[in-house]
Every structure is written in structure tokens, then in C-alpha cells.
GROMACS .gro file of C-alpha atoms in nm:
model
  492
    1MET     CA    1  -0.196  10.546  -9.285
    2GLU     CA    2  -0.253  10.434  -8.961
    3TYR     CA    3  -0.611  10.446  -8.836
    4GLN     CA    4  -0.811  10.488  -8.539
    5TYR     CA    5  -1.201  10.431  -8.387
    6GLY     CA    6  -1.453  10.515  -8.222
    7GLN     CA    7  -1.366  10.884  -8.089
    8ASN     CA    8  -1.247  11.232  -8.165
    9ASN     CA    9  -0.902  11.379  -8.048
   10GLU     CA   10  -0.863  11.783  -8.037
   11ASN     CA   11  -0.520  11.847  -8.034
   12ASN     CA   12  -0.533  11.704  -8.408
   13ASN     CA   13  -0.611  11.893  -8.746
   14TYR     CA   14  -0.907  11.701  -8.922
   15GLN     CA   15  -1.196  11.938  -8.887
   16GLY     CA   16  -1.462  11.646  -9.028
   17ASN     CA   17  -1.747  11.487  -8.827
   18ASN     CA   18  -1.685  11.078  -8.925
   19ASP     CA   19  -1.684  10.903  -8.593
   20TYR     CA   20  -1.298  10.777  -8.712
   21ILE     CA   21  -0.967  10.961  -8.733
   22TYR     CA   22  -0.707  10.935  -8.960
   23TYR     CA   23  -0.349  11.045  -8.934
   24ASN     CA   24  -0.122  11.132  -9.204
   25SER     CA   25   0.219  11.129  -9.211
   26GLN     CA   26   0.248  11.490  -9.299
   27PRO     CA   27   0.094  11.655  -9.040
   28ALA     CA   28  -0.160  11.937  -9.180
   29GLY     CA   29  -0.130  12.303  -9.205
   30ASN     CA   30   0.274  12.215  -9.282
   31ILE     CA   31   0.248  12.214  -9.653
   32PRO     CA   32   0.526  12.391  -9.827
   33PRO     CA   33   0.437  12.639 -10.058
   34GLU     CA   34   0.449  12.516 -10.430
   35PRO     CA   35   0.764  12.606 -10.623
   36GLU     CA   36   0.708  12.951 -10.844
   37ARG     CA   37   0.644  12.827 -11.202
   38LYS     CA   38   0.896  13.034 -11.425
   39LYS     CA   39   0.702  13.248 -11.664
   40LYS     CA   40   0.811  13.135 -12.064
   41GLU     CA   41   0.788  13.406 -12.325
   42LYS     CA   42   0.473  13.475 -12.567
   43LYS     CA   43   0.485  13.367 -12.864
   44SER     CA   44   0.269  13.475 -13.133
   45GLY     CA   45  -0.071  13.167 -13.322
   46ARG     CA   46  -0.067  13.317 -13.608
   47GLY     CA   47  -0.054  13.051 -13.853
   48LEU     CA   48  -0.133  12.745 -13.590
   49ILE     CA   49  -0.466  12.716 -13.639
   50PRO     CA   50  -0.443  12.635 -14.038
   51LEU     CA   51  -0.176  12.395 -13.986
   52CYS     CA   52  -0.391  12.170 -13.724
   53LEU     CA   53  -0.671  12.196 -13.955
   54VAL     CA   54  -0.511  12.071 -14.224
   55LEU     CA   55  -0.261  11.756 -14.000
   56SER     CA   56  -0.609  11.744 -13.877
   57LEU     CA   57  -0.779  11.507 -14.209
   58VAL     CA   58  -0.411  11.420 -14.346
   59MET     CA   59  -0.522  11.168 -13.919
   60GLY     CA   60  -0.859  11.116 -13.985
   61THR     CA   61  -0.829  11.021 -14.337
   62ALA     CA   62  -0.514  10.760 -14.322
   63GLY     CA   63  -0.613  10.658 -13.892
   64GLY     CA   64  -0.941  10.493 -14.053
   65ALA     CA   65  -0.846  10.381 -14.360
   66LEU     CA   66  -0.575  10.221 -14.092
   67GLY     CA   67  -0.872  10.102 -13.812
   68SER     CA   68  -1.045   9.961 -14.193
   69GLY     CA   69  -0.792   9.694 -14.265
   70LEU     CA   70  -0.698   9.552 -13.919
   71MET     CA   71  -1.118   9.483 -13.859
   72LEU     CA   72  -1.121   9.289 -14.169
   73GLN     CA   73  -0.807   9.153 -14.124
   74GLN     CA   74  -0.951   9.043 -13.675
   75TYR     CA   75  -1.328   8.929 -13.916
   76ASN     CA   76  -1.141   8.710 -14.171
   77LYS     CA   77  -0.902   8.559 -13.884
   78LYS     CA   78  -1.173   8.498 -13.691
   79GLU     CA   79  -1.445   8.324 -13.960
   80ALA     CA   80  -1.097   8.083 -14.006
   81LEU     CA   81  -1.074   7.946 -13.654
   82GLN     CA   82  -1.477   7.916 -13.618
   83GLU     CA   83  -1.460   7.677 -13.893
   84ALA     CA   84  -1.111   7.552 -13.789
   85ASP     CA   85  -1.274   7.516 -13.370
   86PRO     CA   86  -1.626   7.661 -13.326
   87GLU     CA   87  -1.621   7.552 -12.958
   88THR     CA   88  -1.194   7.718 -12.874
   89GLU     CA   89  -1.386   8.044 -13.003
   90MET     CA   90  -1.622   8.094 -12.815
   91GLU     CA   91  -1.460   8.033 -12.511
   92LYS     CA   92  -1.171   8.310 -12.606
   93ASP     CA   93  -1.512   8.519 -12.715
   94LEU     CA   94  -1.568   8.526 -12.265
   95PRO     CA   95  -1.499   8.779 -12.066
   96GLU     CA   96  -1.200   8.737 -11.868
   97LEU     CA   97  -1.321   8.681 -11.402
   98THR     CA   98  -1.129   8.896 -11.225
   99GLU     CA   99  -1.084   8.878 -10.812
  100ALA     CA  100  -1.272   9.226 -10.798
  101ALA     CA  101  -1.595   9.130 -11.006
  102PRO     CA  102  -1.928   9.349 -10.972
  103VAL     CA  103  -2.078   9.271 -10.600
  104THR     CA  104  -2.506   9.271 -10.809
  105GLN     CA  105  -2.703   9.327 -10.481
  106MET     CA  106  -2.988   9.151 -10.365
  107THR     CA  107  -3.372   9.261 -10.457
  108GLN     CA  108  -3.644   9.152 -10.207
  109THR     CA  109  -3.893   8.881 -10.375
  110GLU     CA  110  -4.224   8.705 -10.336
  111ALA     CA  111  -3.966   8.432 -10.179
  112ALA     CA  112  -3.911   8.694  -9.868
  113GLY     CA  113  -4.233   8.671  -9.635
  114LEU     CA  114  -4.501   8.894  -9.595
  115SER     CA  115  -4.475   9.277  -9.489
  116VAL     CA  116  -4.554   9.309  -9.121
  117LYS     CA  117  -4.863   9.441  -9.131
  118GLN     CA  118  -4.860   9.145  -9.302
  119ILE     CA  119  -4.842   8.850  -9.058
  120THR     CA  120  -5.066   9.132  -8.803
  121GLU     CA  121  -5.324   9.120  -8.970
  122MET     CA  122  -5.290   8.755  -9.025
  123CYS     CA  123  -5.150   8.619  -8.683
  124LEU     CA  124  -5.322   8.903  -8.493
  125PRO     CA  125  -5.642   8.718  -8.417
  126SER     CA  126  -5.525   8.433  -8.248
  127VAL     CA  127  -5.315   8.569  -7.950
  128VAL     CA  128  -5.489   8.640  -7.632
  129ALA     CA  129  -5.512   8.834  -7.313
  130ILE     CA  130  -5.440   8.597  -6.964
  131THR     CA  131  -5.553   8.713  -6.604
  132ASN     CA  132  -5.387   8.554  -6.361
  133LYS     CA  133  -5.519   8.616  -5.967
  134GLY     CA  134  -5.424   8.389  -5.720
  135GLU     CA  135  -5.254   8.451  -5.393
  136ALA     CA  136  -4.922   8.408  -5.221
  137GLU     CA  137  -4.781   8.319  -4.960
  138ILE     CA  138  -4.574   8.610  -4.768
  139LYS     CA  139  -4.310   8.569  -4.518
  140SER     CA  140  -4.243   8.885  -4.295
  141PHE     CA  141  -4.062   8.917  -3.906
  142TRP     CA  142  -4.463   8.929  -3.852
  143GLY     CA  143  -4.566   8.602  -3.959
  144THR     CA  144  -4.699   8.469  -4.269
  145PHE     CA  145  -4.978   8.574  -4.381
  146ILE     CA  146  -5.166   8.526  -4.744
  147GLN     CA  147  -5.192   8.847  -4.977
  148GLN     CA  148  -5.378   8.805  -5.340
  149THR     CA  149  -5.208   8.873  -5.589
  150GLU     CA  150  -5.319   8.916  -6.074
  151GLY     CA  151  -5.055   8.943  -6.283
  152SER     CA  152  -5.074   8.980  -6.682
  153GLY     CA  153  -4.976   8.780  -6.967
  154SER     CA  154  -5.017   8.700  -7.298
  155GLY     CA  155  -5.212   8.339  -7.540
  156VAL     CA  156  -5.221   8.066  -7.841
  157ILE     CA  157  -5.443   7.938  -7.981
  158ILE     CA  158  -5.352   7.631  -8.102
  159GLY     CA  159  -5.609   7.418  -8.120
  160LYS     CA  160  -6.015   7.319  -8.058
  161THR     CA  161  -6.164   7.043  -7.966
  162ASP     CA  162  -6.581   6.954  -8.018
  163SER     CA  163  -6.557   7.111  -7.675
  164GLU     CA  164  -6.281   7.346  -7.552
  165LEU     CA  165  -6.059   7.630  -7.720
  166LEU     CA  166  -5.722   7.524  -7.618
  167ILE     CA  167  -5.434   7.758  -7.557
  168VAL     CA  168  -5.089   7.763  -7.483
  169THR     CA  169  -4.845   7.985  -7.278
  170ASN     CA  170  -4.554   7.934  -7.029
  171TYR     CA  171  -4.609   7.803  -6.788
  172HIS     CA  172  -4.515   8.093  -6.541
  173VAL     CA  173  -4.818   8.285  -6.615
  174VAL     CA  174  -5.076   8.023  -6.530
  175SER     CA  175  -4.897   7.919  -6.192
  176GLY     CA  176  -5.033   7.939  -5.840
  177SER     CA  177  -5.363   8.058  -6.010
  178LYS     CA  178  -5.734   8.023  -5.814
  179GLU     CA  179  -5.890   8.250  -6.163
  180LEU     CA  180  -5.736   8.286  -6.545
  181SER     CA  181  -5.916   8.466  -6.732
  182VAL     CA  182  -5.952   8.524  -7.076
  183LEU     CA  183  -5.978   8.800  -7.397
  184PHE     CA  184  -5.945   8.824  -7.704
  185SER     CA  185  -5.774   9.053  -7.887
  186TYR     CA  186  -6.038   9.189  -8.161
  187GLN     CA  187  -6.216   9.304  -7.806
  188GLU     CA  188  -5.962   9.480  -7.701
  189GLY     CA  189  -6.102   9.797  -7.921
  190ASN     CA  190  -6.370   9.825  -7.700
  191GLU     CA  191  -6.427  10.238  -7.521
  192ASN     CA  192  -6.581  10.010  -7.194
  193ILE     CA  193  -6.400   9.681  -7.125
  194SER     CA  194  -6.678   9.550  -6.947
  195ASP     CA  195  -6.861   9.539  -7.245
  196ALA     CA  196  -6.566   9.215  -7.393
  197GLU     CA  197  -6.701   8.892  -7.349
  198ILE     CA  198  -6.389   8.775  -7.077
  199VAL     CA  199  -6.364   8.452  -7.089
  200LYS     CA  200  -6.327   8.155  -6.790
  201GLY     CA  201  -5.981   7.944  -6.833
  202GLU     CA  202  -5.830   7.595  -6.677
  203ILE     CA  203  -5.479   7.515  -6.665
  204LYS     CA  204  -5.587   7.161  -6.827
  205ASP     CA  205  -5.193   7.052  -6.867
  206TYR     CA  206  -4.875   7.206  -6.825
  207SER     CA  207  -4.487   7.186  -6.781
  208SER     CA  208  -4.246   7.372  -6.553
  209ALA     CA  209  -3.930   7.197  -6.684
  210LYS     CA  210  -4.041   7.276  -7.039
  211ASP     CA  211  -4.267   7.678  -6.913
  212LEU     CA  212  -4.516   7.545  -7.091
  213ALA     CA  213  -4.871   7.547  -6.968
  214VAL     CA  214  -5.198   7.476  -7.203
  215VAL     CA  215  -5.523   7.595  -7.099
  216ALA     CA  216  -5.896   7.499  -7.187
  217VAL     CA  217  -6.170   7.701  -7.275
  218ASP     CA  218  -6.596   7.536  -7.298
  219LEU     CA  219  -6.667   7.649  -7.606
  220GLU     CA  220  -6.995   7.709  -7.410
  221GLU     CA  221  -6.882   8.037  -7.289
  222LEU     CA  222  -6.801   8.167  -7.635
  223SER     CA  223  -7.094   8.353  -7.792
  224ARG     CA  224  -7.049   8.380  -8.195
  225GLU     CA  225  -6.895   8.655  -8.272
  226THR     CA  226  -6.596   8.572  -8.120
  227MET     CA  227  -6.562   8.227  -8.282
  228ASP     CA  228  -6.589   8.431  -8.545
  229ASN     CA  229  -6.334   8.649  -8.491
  230ILE     CA  230  -6.028   8.387  -8.372
  231LYS     CA  231  -5.793   8.191  -8.522
  232ILE     CA  232  -5.635   7.904  -8.490
  233ALA     CA  233  -5.223   7.925  -8.569
  234THR     CA  234  -5.021   7.767  -8.820
  235LEU     CA  235  -4.750   7.559  -8.656
  236GLY     CA  236  -4.433   7.658  -8.879
  237ASP     CA  237  -4.074   7.466  -8.807
  238SER     CA  238  -3.848   7.666  -8.577
  239ASP     CA  239  -3.582   7.469  -8.639
  240GLU     CA  240  -3.507   7.564  -9.009
  241LEU     CA  241  -3.504   7.906  -8.815
  242ALA     CA  242  -3.150   8.095  -8.852
  243MET     CA  243  -2.948   8.402  -8.754
  244GLY     CA  244  -3.051   8.678  -8.873
  245ASP     CA  245  -3.455   8.524  -9.011
  246GLN     CA  246  -3.708   8.878  -8.959
  247VAL     CA  247  -3.960   8.785  -8.683
  248VAL     CA  248  -4.258   8.908  -8.551
  249ALA     CA  249  -4.371   8.954  -8.175
  250ILE     CA  250  -4.715   8.948  -8.082
  251GLY     CA  251  -4.770   8.953  -7.744
  252ASN     CA  252  -5.007   9.170  -7.429
  253ALA     CA  253  -4.674   9.398  -7.360
  254LEU     CA  254  -4.724   9.545  -6.935
  255GLY     CA  255  -5.091   9.393  -7.003
  256TYR     CA  256  -5.194   9.716  -7.231
  257GLY     CA  257  -5.349   9.493  -7.465
  258GLN     CA  258  -5.208   9.363  -7.749
  259SER     CA  259  -4.867   9.477  -7.934
  260VAL     CA  260  -4.604   9.375  -8.186
  261THR     CA  261  -4.289   9.470  -8.199
  262THR     CA  262  -4.062   9.300  -8.464
  263GLY     CA  263  -3.645   9.181  -8.534
  264ILE     CA  264  -3.414   8.918  -8.577
  265VAL     CA  265  -3.354   8.587  -8.519
  266SER     CA  266  -3.048   8.718  -8.246
  267ALA     CA  267  -2.889   8.307  -8.260
  268VAL     CA  268  -3.082   7.958  -8.160
  269GLY     CA  269  -2.950   7.665  -7.917
  270ARG     CA  270  -2.906   7.961  -7.605
  271SER     CA  271  -2.927   7.788  -7.280
  272VAL     CA  272  -3.148   8.135  -7.008
  273THR     CA  273  -3.156   8.104  -6.625
  274THR     CA  274  -3.436   8.237  -6.576
  275GLU     CA  275  -3.563   8.478  -6.217
  276ASP     CA  276  -3.896   8.250  -6.294
  277SER     CA  277  -3.665   7.901  -6.402
  278SER     CA  278  -3.647   7.684  -6.082
  279ASP     CA  279  -3.410   7.687  -5.828
  280THR     CA  280  -3.388   7.327  -5.763
  281THR     CA  281  -3.379   7.125  -6.131
  282GLY     CA  282  -3.281   7.437  -6.399
  283SER     CA  283  -3.460   7.471  -6.687
  284ALA     CA  284  -3.493   7.216  -6.959
  285ASN     CA  285  -3.530   7.434  -7.277
  286GLU     CA  286  -3.339   7.585  -7.547
  287TYR     CA  287  -3.419   7.909  -7.608
  288ILE     CA  288  -3.383   8.133  -7.917
  289GLN     CA  289  -3.226   8.432  -7.935
  290THR     CA  290  -3.472   8.803  -8.044
  291ASP     CA  291  -3.373   9.172  -7.998
  292ALA     CA  292  -3.752   9.208  -8.094
  293ALA     CA  293  -3.889   9.377  -7.763
  294ILE     CA  294  -3.978   9.080  -7.531
  295ASN     CA  295  -4.077   9.251  -7.234
  296PRO     CA  296  -4.330   9.136  -6.958
  297GLY     CA  297  -4.608   9.035  -7.021
  298ASN     CA  298  -4.560   8.923  -7.370
  299SER     CA  299  -4.526   8.595  -7.191
  300GLY     CA  300  -4.706   8.331  -7.361
  301GLY     CA  301  -4.672   8.574  -7.615
  302ALA     CA  302  -4.671   8.449  -7.995
  303MET     CA  303  -4.317   8.502  -8.205
  304PHE     CA  304  -4.475   8.458  -8.617
  305ASN     CA  305  -4.143   8.346  -8.898
  306MET     CA  306  -4.241   8.592  -9.164
  307LYS     CA  307  -4.510   8.325  -9.325
  308GLY     CA  308  -4.735   8.415  -9.048
  309GLU     CA  309  -4.630   8.063  -8.915
  310LEU     CA  310  -4.592   8.022  -8.511
  311VAL     CA  311  -4.242   8.007  -8.497
  312GLY     CA  312  -4.179   8.048  -8.012
  313ILE     CA  313  -4.341   8.119  -7.748
  314ASN     CA  314  -4.219   8.434  -7.580
  315SER     CA  315  -4.072   8.381  -7.299
  316ALA     CA  316  -3.821   8.647  -7.138
  317LYS     CA  317  -3.540   8.857  -7.118
  318VAL     CA  318  -3.238   9.005  -7.010
  319ALA     CA  319  -3.333   9.266  -6.762
  320ASP     CA  320  -3.054   9.453  -6.695
  321THR     CA  321  -2.939   9.863  -6.812
  322THR     CA  322  -2.677   9.763  -7.010
  323VAL     CA  323  -2.826   9.505  -7.150
  324GLU     CA  324  -3.057   9.544  -7.512
  325GLY     CA  325  -3.264   9.382  -7.757
  326ILE     CA  326  -3.203   8.993  -7.624
  327GLY     CA  327  -3.516   8.847  -7.599
  328TYR     CA  328  -3.541   8.457  -7.623
  329ALA     CA  329  -3.848   8.251  -7.737
  330ILE     CA  330  -3.863   7.846  -7.676
  331PRO     CA  331  -3.823   7.710  -8.034
  332ILE     CA  332  -4.213   7.552  -8.144
  333SER     CA  333  -4.085   7.220  -8.298
  334ASP     CA  334  -3.871   7.170  -7.888
  335ILE     CA  335  -4.195   7.177  -7.764
  336ARG     CA  336  -4.500   7.109  -8.003
  337GLU     CA  337  -4.445   6.673  -7.824
  338ASP     CA  338  -4.513   6.878  -7.516
  339MET     CA  339  -4.854   7.045  -7.676
  340GLU     CA  340  -4.971   6.768  -7.862
  341ARG     CA  341  -4.970   6.530  -7.524
  342MET     CA  342  -5.131   6.851  -7.292
  343MET     CA  343  -5.386   6.918  -7.498
  344GLN     CA  344  -5.504   6.542  -7.509
  345GLN     CA  345  -5.541   6.505  -7.125
  346GLU     CA  346  -5.844   6.553  -6.938
  347THR     CA  347  -5.915   6.946  -6.871
  348ARG     CA  348  -6.017   6.983  -6.416
  349THR     CA  349  -6.127   7.229  -6.207
  350LEU     CA  350  -5.926   7.323  -5.875
  351VAL     CA  351  -6.140   7.176  -5.587
  352GLU     CA  352  -6.150   7.299  -5.255
  353GLU     CA  353  -5.951   7.233  -4.981
  354SER     CA  354  -6.254   7.040  -4.771
  355GLU     CA  355  -6.236   6.789  -5.070
  356ARG     CA  356  -5.939   6.796  -5.213
  357GLY     CA  357  -5.734   6.436  -5.206
  358TYR     CA  358  -5.458   6.346  -4.967
  359LEU     CA  359  -5.181   6.075  -4.989
  360GLY     CA  360  -5.049   6.118  -4.625
  361ILE     CA  361  -4.639   6.132  -4.711
  362THR     CA  362  -4.418   6.456  -4.671
  363VAL     CA  363  -4.269   6.517  -4.918
  364SER     CA  364  -3.862   6.748  -5.038
  365ASN     CA  365  -3.774   6.807  -5.386
  366VAL     CA  366  -3.448   6.688  -5.502
  367THR     CA  367  -3.259   6.841  -5.672
  368ASN     CA  368  -2.919   6.917  -5.975
  369GLU     CA  369  -2.641   6.828  -5.646
  370ILE     CA  370  -2.809   6.629  -5.516
  371ASN     CA  371  -2.876   6.393  -5.876
  372GLN     CA  372  -2.532   6.449  -5.940
  373ALA     CA  373  -2.382   6.323  -5.558
  374TYR     CA  374  -2.655   6.078  -5.471
  375ASP     CA  375  -2.750   5.933  -5.747
  376ILE     CA  376  -3.086   5.917  -5.671
  377PRO     CA  377  -3.376   6.067  -5.967
  378ILE     CA  378  -3.514   6.379  -5.958
  379GLY     CA  379  -3.880   6.392  -5.820
  380ALA     CA  380  -4.053   6.465  -5.494
  381HIS     CA  381  -3.838   6.267  -5.247
  382ILE     CA  382  -4.068   6.023  -4.981
  383SER     CA  383  -3.953   6.145  -4.613
  384SER     CA  384  -4.197   5.946  -4.413
  385VAL     CA  385  -4.508   5.816  -4.461
  386ALA     CA  386  -4.849   5.889  -4.191
  387GLU     CA  387  -4.982   5.562  -4.100
  388ASP     CA  388  -5.192   5.380  -4.199
  389SER     CA  389  -5.270   5.641  -4.423
  390PRO     CA  390  -5.369   5.608  -4.806
  391ALA     CA  391  -5.005   5.612  -4.899
  392GLU     CA  392  -4.922   5.304  -4.677
  393ARG     CA  393  -5.169   5.144  -4.818
  394ALA     CA  394  -5.097   5.163  -5.134
  395GLY     CA  395  -4.783   5.018  -5.051
  396LEU     CA  396  -4.613   5.415  -5.022
  397GLN     CA  397  -4.224   5.357  -4.894
  398ARG     CA  398  -3.947   5.666  -4.751
  399GLY     CA  399  -3.649   5.679  -4.986
  400MET     CA  400  -3.917   5.591  -5.292
  401VAL     CA  401  -3.891   5.978  -5.555
  402ILE     CA  402  -4.255   5.988  -5.788
  403THR     CA  403  -4.148   6.147  -6.055
  404GLU     CA  404  -4.484   6.128  -6.281
  405LEU     CA  405  -4.887   6.131  -6.140
  406ASP     CA  406  -5.130   6.029  -6.407
  407GLY     CA  407  -4.914   6.078  -6.655
  408ARG     CA  408  -4.802   6.410  -6.542
  409MET     CA  409  -4.384   6.437  -6.490
  410ILE     CA  410  -4.352   6.591  -6.158
  411ARG     CA  411  -3.990   6.809  -6.122
  412THR     CA  412  -4.060   6.918  -5.777
  413ARG     CA  413  -4.286   6.922  -5.464
  414GLU     CA  414  -4.466   7.201  -5.518
  415GLU     CA  415  -4.597   7.005  -5.877
  416LEU     CA  416  -4.652   6.723  -5.663
  417ILE     CA  417  -4.911   6.914  -5.472
  418GLU     CA  418  -5.070   7.173  -5.740
  419TYR     CA  419  -5.175   6.855  -5.943
  420LEU     CA  420  -5.284   6.674  -5.586
  421SER     CA  421  -5.511   7.029  -5.557
  422TYR     CA  422  -5.675   6.876  -5.872
  423TYR     CA  423  -5.838   6.569  -5.738
  424ARG     CA  424  -6.127   6.508  -5.438
  425ALA     CA  425  -6.099   6.241  -5.182
  426GLY     CA  426  -6.171   5.908  -5.279
  427GLU     CA  427  -6.039   5.952  -5.677
  428THR     CA  428  -5.795   5.711  -5.698
  429VAL     CA  429  -5.411   5.815  -5.910
  430THR     CA  430  -5.129   5.598  -6.112
  431LEU     CA  431  -4.791   5.747  -5.966
  432THR     CA  432  -4.459   5.646  -6.054
  433VAL     CA  433  -4.189   5.582  -5.804
  434GLU     CA  434  -3.893   5.551  -5.849
  435VAL     CA  435  -3.727   5.288  -5.649
  436ARG     CA  436  -3.403   5.180  -5.518
  437THR     CA  437  -3.236   4.856  -5.546
  438GLU     CA  438  -2.939   4.652  -5.584
  439ALA     CA  439  -2.956   4.686  -5.971
  440GLY     CA  440  -2.973   5.117  -5.942
  441TYR     CA  441  -3.360   5.290  -5.909
  442GLU     CA  442  -3.683   5.087  -6.155
  443ASP     CA  443  -3.976   5.244  -6.201
  444ARG     CA  444  -4.259   5.096  -6.066
  445GLN     CA  445  -4.643   5.207  -6.070
  446ILE     CA  446  -4.825   5.276  -5.816
  447ALA     CA  447  -5.237   5.316  -5.835
  448VAL     CA  448  -5.365   5.516  -5.480
  449THR     CA  449  -5.706   5.573  -5.422
  450LEU     CA  450  -5.687   6.015  -5.203
  451TYR     CA  451  -5.881   6.025  -4.853
  452THR     CA  452  -5.918   6.371  -4.709
  453ALA     CA  453  -5.662   6.522  -4.465
  454LYS     CA  454  -5.802   6.438  -4.193
  455GLU     CA  455  -5.790   6.034  -4.267
  456ALA     CA  456  -5.497   6.132  -4.430
  457GLY     CA  457  -5.307   6.223  -4.056
  458ILE     CA  458  -5.300   6.577  -4.166
  459LYS     CA  459  -5.328   6.894  -4.113
  460GLN     CA  460  -5.483   7.213  -4.294
  461GLU     CA  461  -5.435   7.437  -4.059
  462SER     CA  462  -5.044   7.352  -3.988
  463GLY     CA  463  -4.950   7.183  -4.322
  464GLN     CA  464  -4.813   6.925  -4.111
  465SER     CA  465  -4.852   6.588  -4.054
  466GLU     CA  466  -4.984   6.460  -3.722
  467ASN     CA  467  -4.786   6.190  -3.798
  468SER     CA  468  -4.463   6.244  -3.851
  469SER     CA  469  -4.406   6.602  -3.712
  470GLN     CA  470  -4.083   6.502  -3.574
  471GLU     CA  471  -3.893   6.318  -3.858
  472SER     CA  472  -3.996   6.686  -4.058
  473GLN     CA  473  -3.775   6.853  -3.787
  474SER     CA  474  -3.492   6.626  -3.785
  475THR     CA  475  -3.370   6.393  -4.083
  476PRO     CA  476  -3.056   6.182  -3.970
  477TYR     CA  477  -2.908   6.149  -4.286
  478ASP     CA  478  -2.924   5.786  -4.466
  479GLN     CA  479  -2.828   5.631  -4.806
  480ASN     CA  480  -3.229   5.688  -4.817
  481ASN     CA  481  -3.287   6.029  -4.702
  482PRO     CA  482  -2.886   6.293  -4.815
  483PHE     CA  483  -3.125   6.571  -4.682
  484GLY     CA  484  -3.083   6.550  -4.307
  485ASN     CA  485  -3.233   6.851  -4.165
  486PHE     CA  486  -3.148   7.135  -4.417
  487PHE     CA  487  -3.442   7.033  -4.704
  488PRO     CA  488  -3.756   7.237  -4.523
  489PHE     CA  489  -4.044   6.873  -4.616
  490PHE     CA  490  -4.386   6.932  -4.750
  491ASN     CA  491  -4.661   6.641  -4.633
  492TYR     CA  492  -4.897   6.567  -4.917
   0.00000   0.00000   0.00000
């Protein structure tokens, strides 16, 4: 018999409602009529009933006696075998296993975890909404101008110190922020949102490579009511997740307020390139894939297992009309050490440009392609050093690659510039740089005291160094600077 699935063919004679069609070797509708049976002559039934009754009594009595005799004989034989070898007889009494043994359906038990409603009630107080107000540089035919921006995301409360409430979120939720505001989930039900206690948040630390950030809220800004209605999330072990496990996602979808979706773990260990990932270094994460709905605004929100433990930070989804139910979360076990390190960093506030500290260098990115082609470490490559700048006085030289600032990883020039925007002129920072030697690159720690933009030879209006503008326009290729004039340089 042949089967064809997924279509209904009008040419066959199957009239059912199934999505598959059966084809028989003999077409329907041409079945030959059943041959007519010969009529038998009717015979008289007199005397038949009394004869049947007599036969039934005789056979019943004989059958009963025979059955009793056989059972008695079997019982005597069984007792004799038990006296000889009891274990052998017990094995013979066990039912034989067959290949077609029935399967018992598994029933839900307490081990399966809490319900989605219970997870929501227990975990919602640990999820917050984050609003990011910032500025974006827009380039157009008429020139470059600054546009005010505003975006919404989510965060999860993961800790509290004596002075701060700590929230984990995605880096792309807080990137480029001039002002961060945090709204707690229990206040979203207020009829007038202006009555809600919206507090200011500060970026404590972040990693663009991990798409991870920790935001701090001053406890002095929080009321007793807020402290009584929020919770710190319980961290779980994402390494225990397996395909098919149920998960619950909570986040500020589309900026409408906290919402709950549920699904399963579709896969683990996925590599993803998102629109917000750096186009120079790529993403360092391996993600949990889920069919729970992850939408814009869910970024930075929580993925919980059915014990109510935080196992992932919702991060991205596949946005394609041909794709449905593919969202991604960062596994909590992969970023636990990063979160703990970020939580211990000193919280800094953004410094006005007139008071901001500068190094006096031009830098460019070392992309993955350059790293592989020339074996130059990924980081902010120093293309030039301004004369008599703090960088020159500290010993920074062209060709060095900055990889850390005060223990914070630097993978791109944008990270270096953003980190420095939290330091004032006169402060001292410790840079980790990679220096080329005959044996290859080696780490060095260099302390640099920052200057103002004017002292460092930086024109704030144009961002160009007075001492190195010609180098920025065209730089010949050499082993210390393989970028040529194909890569833009930034002064800082």
C-alpha cells in the first residue's frame, strides 16, 4: 500500500478530512458485486430443541469433570516441583516479555516543577523595565547631526549591596545612554504612570562582546514600598537545560509593560550574529534557543526554568517572515563570573565633555580578519600619539593595542571611548596594552594620568588631534599599522 502525505488529490476517490491520502491497488468504485448465494430448502425444526438441551447437559457434565481433573493434576505437579526447586518454579510462573509490550503513559508529578502561573507570581517582582534615552549620530547628504533617541528593554534584579540595587541586562539595551530609568513591575498597574516610582540607573560595567551589562540603582532613591515589593532572582544552572525542557520568559515586550510567554528549549549552544553585535569582532556567546516568544523590549529580561530559577537573559529573535518561534537567551552559567566581576566594579557617572579626561591618541579597531591575517591582538590599535600628550608621557606608542582599562576588557575603539567618558581629567587609569616583541606580543600595564581635551591636543568640535590630523587621513602600511587608509581613526 502506498502513502502520500500533505495533500488532497481530487482525482482519487478518498472523501475523508485527513491531510494524507491512501492509494489501494484496486480503485474504489469498481468493486464487483458479491455472487448471489443459493437458496437452501427450508427444513422443519421440530425435535431439534429437545435434542440440543440433552446434548448440552451431557457435554457440560463431562467437561466439568474433565476440567476439575486436569486442575487437580496440575496442582499436584506444581507442589512437587516447588518442593524440588522453588526458585525454578517461580521463574516459570513469571509472564513472558513480548516485543509489543504496552507502554504506560507518564503522569505529571511534583518533580515536573511549578505551573507557569506560579512561576509568574514568584518571579515577576525580580524583573524591571528599562528606558534608555540617548543620542545618535545621523549622517545624511546635508551633513552629520545628533538625534535624540529612546528605547525600551528589560532587566533582572540579581543583587543588593549596602548602597545599591544591582540589575543585569543586555549591553544593547543601555548602549549609548545619556539617561537610564528603571520601572519596577509592581508599579505597572498604576492608573497614572506618573505616580510610579521611576528611578535613575547608572551603568556599573558592561561587555559588548558578551552583550551584557550591570545597572546600579541607588538604594536611597527607593521607597520602603518598593523594597517590600521587589525580589532578587534566584540563579539556576543553565548547563542542566536540555532540549524539550519547559521555560518561561518575562520581559517588557514592545515597551508595553511586563508580559509572560512560555515554550521549550529548542536547542542549546547556538551561535548567533545579531544586528546589534559588533561587526568587527563578532559575538562571544553561545545561546539557548527557545520557541517562547522573544520580542523587542524583551531584551535583558529573564528566562526561568520550572523551579523559578534564572537560567538565561533573553537577548534576540530571528526576525524573518519565513521564521516562527526562534528566540535566543544568553545562558546564565556562561556569564555568571562576568556578572560577579561587574557587580564589584565602582559605579561611575557620565562626565561632561568639558571635564572629561583624554589620552591624546588616535585608535582604530583590530577586526577578526586583521587578527587572523596579521596575528595582531583584538583591541584598540594605537595609530598615532600626540606630542606631549598624557599618552606620550606615560610611554604609549604607535602600534600598541589597548586591551583593558582598569580591568575592563577593550575589544573595540568604541568601548575605549565610552569607558573614558566616565573619567575626569586629572584621574589616573591603568591600561593593559599588547606590545610587539621579537617573540610576539606581550602584556604590559601602563598607568596614564588623563588631561583635558585641550591639554591632550584634541579639538572637541571635530574630534581631530591637532598634532596628528595628517596621519589620520592617510597612513601607509607597515607591520605596526596594517590598516592603511581603509579604516577610520578616532582621537582620544
